[in-house]
């Protein structure tokens, strides 16, 4: 499961311009609610028939990871627009959001002011005349060691994979129980997306003020 989860993250290729175009003008609450409905329905459907849930599990995991990234980038598009900054999305943003969600690298504490920013790359102002928000995710990902060759680093990957394995393992086990499997499957997907949405909002609210 761990290798599969990591591979799914590594193969994500979100269309940032497309996500920005579809999300930036929407109210934040409407965007997140829509994303939550999609993953809840997917999780329930995959586990609706006892025994057959394992057939749909792989596709459901891939779908879930994709929706988590789309939801996170969409939140960034909306908050960037609200701050009148336009498109602030960077490919590295999702790795930073994952770090906030998983509690890796001290990023969550640094952006909330509860911990030191040293070693995280979190900061503000301008670099060579360019507003930091335009390169902040890349800077944080590099300085905090979140990415290695555009893949999740070992420490971050371990924490993310651990959270996935624990929740998806329980989801698979309950999939054999009529009705319960469908309810749990949808609830697990909602848990993932809700956590990512919260982490994304924390990150992008900090980013647009940098």
PDB file of N, CA and C in Angstrom, residues 34-84:
ATOM      1  N   UNK A  34     -17.869  21.232  -2.938  1.00  0.00           N
ATOM      2  CA  UNK A  34     -17.968  20.446  -4.169  1.00  0.00           C
ATOM      3  C   UNK A  34     -16.934  19.342  -4.219  1.00  0.00           C
ATOM      4  N   UNK A  35     -15.713  19.648  -3.810  1.00  0.00           N
ATOM      5  CA  UNK A  35     -14.651  18.635  -3.799  1.00  0.00           C
ATOM      6  C   UNK A  35     -14.962  17.533  -2.786  1.00  0.00           C
ATOM      7  N   UNK A  36     -15.515  17.907  -1.649  1.00  0.00           N
ATOM      8  CA  UNK A  36     -15.855  16.917  -0.624  1.00  0.00           C
ATOM      9  C   UNK A  36     -16.966  15.989  -1.102  1.00  0.00           C
ATOM     10  N   UNK A  37     -17.929  16.538  -1.806  1.00  0.00           N
ATOM     11  CA  UNK A  37     -19.009  15.693  -2.328  1.00  0.00           C
ATOM     12  C   UNK A  37     -18.470  14.662  -3.313  1.00  0.00           C
ATOM     13  N   UNK A  38     -17.549  15.058  -4.152  1.00  0.00           N
ATOM     14  CA  UNK A  38     -16.982  14.149  -5.149  1.00  0.00           C
ATOM     15  C   UNK A  38     -16.263  12.977  -4.491  1.00  0.00           C
ATOM     16  N   UNK A  39     -15.428  13.243  -3.505  1.00  0.00           N
ATOM     17  CA  UNK A  39     -14.654  12.155  -2.906  1.00  0.00           C
ATOM     18  C   UNK A  39     -15.512  11.275  -2.007  1.00  0.00           C
ATOM     19  N   UNK A  40     -16.530  11.866  -1.381  1.00  0.00           N
ATOM     20  CA  UNK A  40     -17.412  11.065  -0.527  1.00  0.00           C
ATOM     21  C   UNK A  40     -18.193  10.077  -1.373  1.00  0.00           C
ATOM     22  N   UNK A  41     -18.728  10.533  -2.499  1.00  0.00           N
ATOM     23  CA  UNK A  41     -19.467   9.642  -3.393  1.00  0.00           C
ATOM     24  C   UNK A  41     -18.569   8.559  -3.961  1.00  0.00           C
ATOM     25  N   UNK A  42     -17.334   8.915  -4.298  1.00  0.00           N
ATOM     26  CA  UNK A  42     -16.395   7.935  -4.849  1.00  0.00           C
ATOM     27  C   UNK A  42     -16.063   6.864  -3.824  1.00  0.00           C
ATOM     28  N   UNK A  43     -15.802   7.264  -2.588  1.00  0.00           N
ATOM     29  CA  UNK A  43     -15.447   6.307  -1.541  1.00  0.00           C
ATOM     30  C   UNK A  43     -16.579   5.373  -1.212  1.00  0.00           C
ATOM     31  N   UNK A  44     -17.799   5.903  -1.164  1.00  0.00           N
ATOM     32  CA  UNK A  44     -18.956   5.068  -0.862  1.00  0.00           C
ATOM     33  C   UNK A  44     -19.228   4.094  -1.993  1.00  0.00           C
ATOM     34  N   UNK A  45     -19.099   4.554  -3.227  1.00  0.00           N
ATOM     35  CA  UNK A  45     -19.351   3.686  -4.371  1.00  0.00           C
ATOM     36  C   UNK A  45     -18.372   2.543  -4.467  1.00  0.00           C
ATOM     37  N   UNK A  46     -17.111   2.799  -4.168  1.00  0.00           N
ATOM     38  CA  UNK A  46     -16.078   1.764  -4.270  1.00  0.00           C
ATOM     39  C   UNK A  46     -16.277   0.651  -3.256  1.00  0.00           C
ATOM     40  N   UNK A  47     -16.920   0.975  -2.126  1.00  0.00           N
ATOM     41  CA  UNK A  47     -17.087  -0.017  -1.063  1.00  0.00           C
ATOM     42  C   UNK A  47     -18.527  -0.491  -0.918  1.00  0.00           C
ATOM     43  N   UNK A  48     -19.378  -0.149  -1.875  1.00  0.00           N
ATOM     44  CA  UNK A  48     -20.803  -0.437  -1.728  1.00  0.00           C
ATOM     45  C   UNK A  48     -21.126  -1.921  -1.770  1.00  0.00           C
ATOM     46  N   UNK A  49     -20.410  -2.692  -2.577  1.00  0.00           N
ATOM     47  CA  UNK A  49     -20.673  -4.119  -2.716  1.00  0.00           C
ATOM     48  C   UNK A  49     -19.604  -4.900  -1.968  1.00  0.00           C
ATOM     49  N   UNK A  50     -19.954  -5.617  -0.911  1.00  0.00           N
ATOM     50  CA  UNK A  50     -18.958  -6.354  -0.131  1.00  0.00           C
ATOM     51  C   UNK A  50     -18.139  -7.295  -0.996  1.00  0.00           C
ATOM     52  N   UNK A  51     -16.834  -7.308  -0.761  1.00  0.00           N
ATOM     53  CA  UNK A  51     -15.957  -8.184  -1.534  1.00  0.00           C
ATOM     54  C   UNK A  51     -15.477  -7.541  -2.810  1.00  0.00           C
ATOM     55  N   UNK A  52     -16.389  -6.885  -3.529  1.00  0.00           N
ATOM     56  CA  UNK A  52     -16.004  -6.236  -4.788  1.00  0.00           C
ATOM     57  C   UNK A  52     -15.309  -4.904  -4.547  1.00  0.00           C
ATOM     58  N   UNK A  53     -15.315  -4.430  -3.287  1.00  0.00           N
ATOM     59  CA  UNK A  53     -14.701  -3.131  -3.004  1.00  0.00           C
ATOM     60  C   UNK A  53     -13.214  -3.122  -3.315  1.00  0.00           C
ATOM     61  N   UNK A  54     -12.565  -4.298  -3.204  1.00  0.00           N
ATOM     62  CA  UNK A  54     -11.123  -4.339  -3.448  1.00  0.00           C
ATOM     63  C   UNK A  54     -10.808  -4.093  -4.916  1.00  0.00           C
ATOM     64  N   UNK A  55     -11.746  -4.436  -5.799  1.00  0.00           N
ATOM     65  CA  UNK A  55     -11.540  -4.204  -7.231  1.00  0.00           C
ATOM     66  C   UNK A  55     -11.477  -2.710  -7.522  1.00  0.00           C
ATOM     67  N   UNK A  56     -12.345  -1.947  -6.826  1.00  0.00           N
ATOM     68  CA  UNK A  56     -12.391  -0.516  -7.067  1.00  0.00           C
ATOM     69  C   UNK A  56     -11.446   0.284  -6.203  1.00  0.00           C
ATOM     70  N   UNK A  57     -10.765  -0.350  -5.265  1.00  0.00           N
ATOM     71  CA  UNK A  57      -9.928   0.375  -4.317  1.00  0.00           C
ATOM     72  C   UNK A  57      -8.784   1.115  -4.996  1.00  0.00           C
ATOM     73  N   UNK A  58      -8.096   0.459  -5.933  1.00  0.00           N
ATOM     74  CA  UNK A  58      -6.953   1.097  -6.590  1.00  0.00           C
ATOM     75  C   UNK A  58      -7.374   2.357  -7.324  1.00  0.00           C
ATOM     76  N   UNK A  59      -8.464   2.248  -8.073  1.00  0.00           N
ATOM     77  CA  UNK A  59      -8.951   3.414  -8.805  1.00  0.00           C
ATOM     78  C   UNK A  59      -9.413   4.496  -7.846  1.00  0.00           C
ATOM     79  N   UNK A  60     -10.001   4.097  -6.728  1.00  0.00           N
ATOM     80  CA  UNK A  60     -10.470   5.069  -5.748  1.00  0.00           C
ATOM     81  C   UNK A  60      -9.305   5.826  -5.122  1.00  0.00           C
ATOM     82  N   UNK A  61      -8.202   5.117  -4.830  1.00  0.00           N
ATOM     83  CA  UNK A  61      -7.031   5.771  -4.251  1.00  0.00           C
ATOM     84  C   UNK A  61      -6.451   6.791  -5.226  1.00  0.00           C
ATOM     85  N   UNK A  62      -6.320   6.405  -6.475  1.00  0.00           N
ATOM     86  CA  UNK A  62      -5.800   7.334  -7.480  1.00  0.00           C
ATOM     87  C   UNK A  62      -6.702   8.557  -7.610  1.00  0.00           C
ATOM     88  N   UNK A  63      -8.018   8.306  -7.626  1.00  0.00           N
ATOM     89  CA  UNK A  63      -8.975   9.403  -7.722  1.00  0.00           C
ATOM     90  C   UNK A  63      -8.857  10.328  -6.520  1.00  0.00           C
ATOM     91  N   UNK A  64      -8.745   9.725  -5.326  1.00  0.00           N
ATOM     92  CA  UNK A  64      -8.658  10.507  -4.100  1.00  0.00           C
ATOM     93  C   UNK A  64      -7.433  11.405  -4.093  1.00  0.00           C
ATOM     94  N   UNK A  65      -6.296  10.873  -4.452  1.00  0.00           N
ATOM     95  CA  UNK A  65      -5.068  11.670  -4.453  1.00  0.00           C
ATOM     96  C   UNK A  65      -5.150  12.819  -5.448  1.00  0.00           C
ATOM     97  N   UNK A  66      -5.733  12.520  -6.594  1.00  0.00           N
ATOM     98  CA  UNK A  66      -5.899  13.563  -7.598  1.00  0.00           C
ATOM     99  C   UNK A  66      -6.797  14.680  -7.078  1.00  0.00           C
ATOM    100  N   UNK A  67      -7.914  14.286  -6.431  1.00  0.00           N
ATOM    101  CA  UNK A  67      -8.838  15.300  -5.929  1.00  0.00           C
ATOM    102  C   UNK A  67      -8.225  16.112  -4.791  1.00  0.00           C
ATOM    103  N   UNK A  68      -7.372  15.491  -3.997  1.00  0.00           N
ATOM    104  CA  UNK A  68      -6.700  16.225  -2.925  1.00  0.00           C
ATOM    105  C   UNK A  68      -5.824  17.324  -3.505  1.00  0.00           C
ATOM    106  N   UNK A  69      -5.091  17.008  -4.565  1.00  0.00           N
ATOM    107  CA  UNK A  69      -4.226  18.021  -5.169  1.00  0.00           C
ATOM    108  C   UNK A  69      -5.049  19.104  -5.852  1.00  0.00           C
ATOM    109  N   UNK A  70      -6.100  18.695  -6.556  1.00  0.00           N
ATOM    110  CA  UNK A  70      -6.954  19.673  -7.231  1.00  0.00           C
ATOM    111  C   UNK A  70      -7.616  20.596  -6.217  1.00  0.00           C
ATOM    112  N   UNK A  71      -8.112  20.012  -5.122  1.00  0.00           N
ATOM    113  CA  UNK A  71      -8.743  20.817  -4.076  1.00  0.00           C
ATOM    114  C   UNK A  71      -7.751  21.826  -3.506  1.00  0.00           C
ATOM    115  N   UNK A  72      -6.536  21.378  -3.216  1.00  0.00           N
ATOM    116  CA  UNK A  72      -5.523  22.267  -2.640  1.00  0.00           C
ATOM    117  C   UNK A  72      -5.168  23.403  -3.588  1.00  0.00           C
ATOM    118  N   UNK A  73      -4.918  23.075  -4.848  1.00  0.00           N
ATOM    119  CA  UNK A  73      -4.565  24.114  -5.815  1.00  0.00           C
ATOM    120  C   UNK A  73      -5.739  25.065  -6.052  1.00  0.00           C
ATOM    121  N   UNK A  74      -6.958  24.534  -6.046  1.00  0.00           N
ATOM    122  CA  UNK A  74      -8.130  25.390  -6.224  1.00  0.00           C
ATOM    123  C   UNK A  74      -8.269  26.397  -5.097  1.00  0.00           C
ATOM    124  N   UNK A  75      -7.985  25.956  -3.880  1.00  0.00           N
ATOM    125  CA  UNK A  75      -8.012  26.866  -2.729  1.00  0.00           C
ATOM    126  C   UNK A  75      -6.971  27.969  -2.916  1.00  0.00           C
ATOM    127  N   UNK A  76      -5.797  27.599  -3.415  1.00  0.00           N
ATOM    128  CA  UNK A  76      -4.764  28.597  -3.681  1.00  0.00           C
ATOM    129  C   UNK A  76      -5.192  29.593  -4.742  1.00  0.00           C
ATOM    130  N   UNK A  77      -5.865  29.095  -5.779  1.00  0.00           N
ATOM    131  CA  UNK A  77      -6.345  29.975  -6.850  1.00  0.00           C
ATOM    132  C   UNK A  77      -7.346  30.983  -6.311  1.00  0.00           C
ATOM    133  N   UNK A  78      -8.247  30.522  -5.464  1.00  0.00           N
ATOM    134  CA  UNK A  78      -9.274  31.398  -4.901  1.00  0.00           C
ATOM    135  C   UNK A  78      -8.667  32.439  -3.964  1.00  0.00           C
ATOM    136  N   UNK A  79      -7.785  32.000  -3.083  1.00  0.00           N
ATOM    137  CA  UNK A  79      -7.192  32.944  -2.128  1.00  0.00           C
ATOM    138  C   UNK A  79      -6.250  33.934  -2.811  1.00  0.00           C
ATOM    139  N   UNK A  80      -5.560  33.489  -3.860  1.00  0.00           N
ATOM    140  CA  UNK A  80      -4.727  34.410  -4.625  1.00  0.00           C
ATOM    141  C   UNK A  80      -5.557  35.479  -5.303  1.00  0.00           C
ATOM    142  N   UNK A  81      -6.705  35.072  -5.824  1.00  0.00           N
ATOM    143  CA  UNK A  81      -7.603  36.028  -6.470  1.00  0.00           C
ATOM    144  C   UNK A  81      -8.191  36.995  -5.460  1.00  0.00           C
ATOM    145  N   UNK A  82      -8.604  36.472  -4.296  1.00  0.00           N
ATOM    146  CA  UNK A  82      -9.158  37.344  -3.261  1.00  0.00           C
ATOM    147  C   UNK A  82      -8.141  38.379  -2.792  1.00  0.00           C
ATOM    148  N   UNK A  83      -6.862  37.997  -2.825  1.00  0.00           N
ATOM    149  CA  UNK A  83      -5.801  38.925  -2.405  1.00  0.00           C
ATOM    150  C   UNK A  83      -5.355  39.829  -3.553  1.00  0.00           C
ATOM    151  N   UNK A  84      -6.026  39.710  -4.704  1.00  0.00           N
ATOM    152  CA  UNK A  84      -5.735  40.506  -5.895  1.00  0.00           C
ATOM    153  C   UNK A  84      -4.300  40.298  -6.392  1.00  0.00           C
TER     154      UNK A  84
END
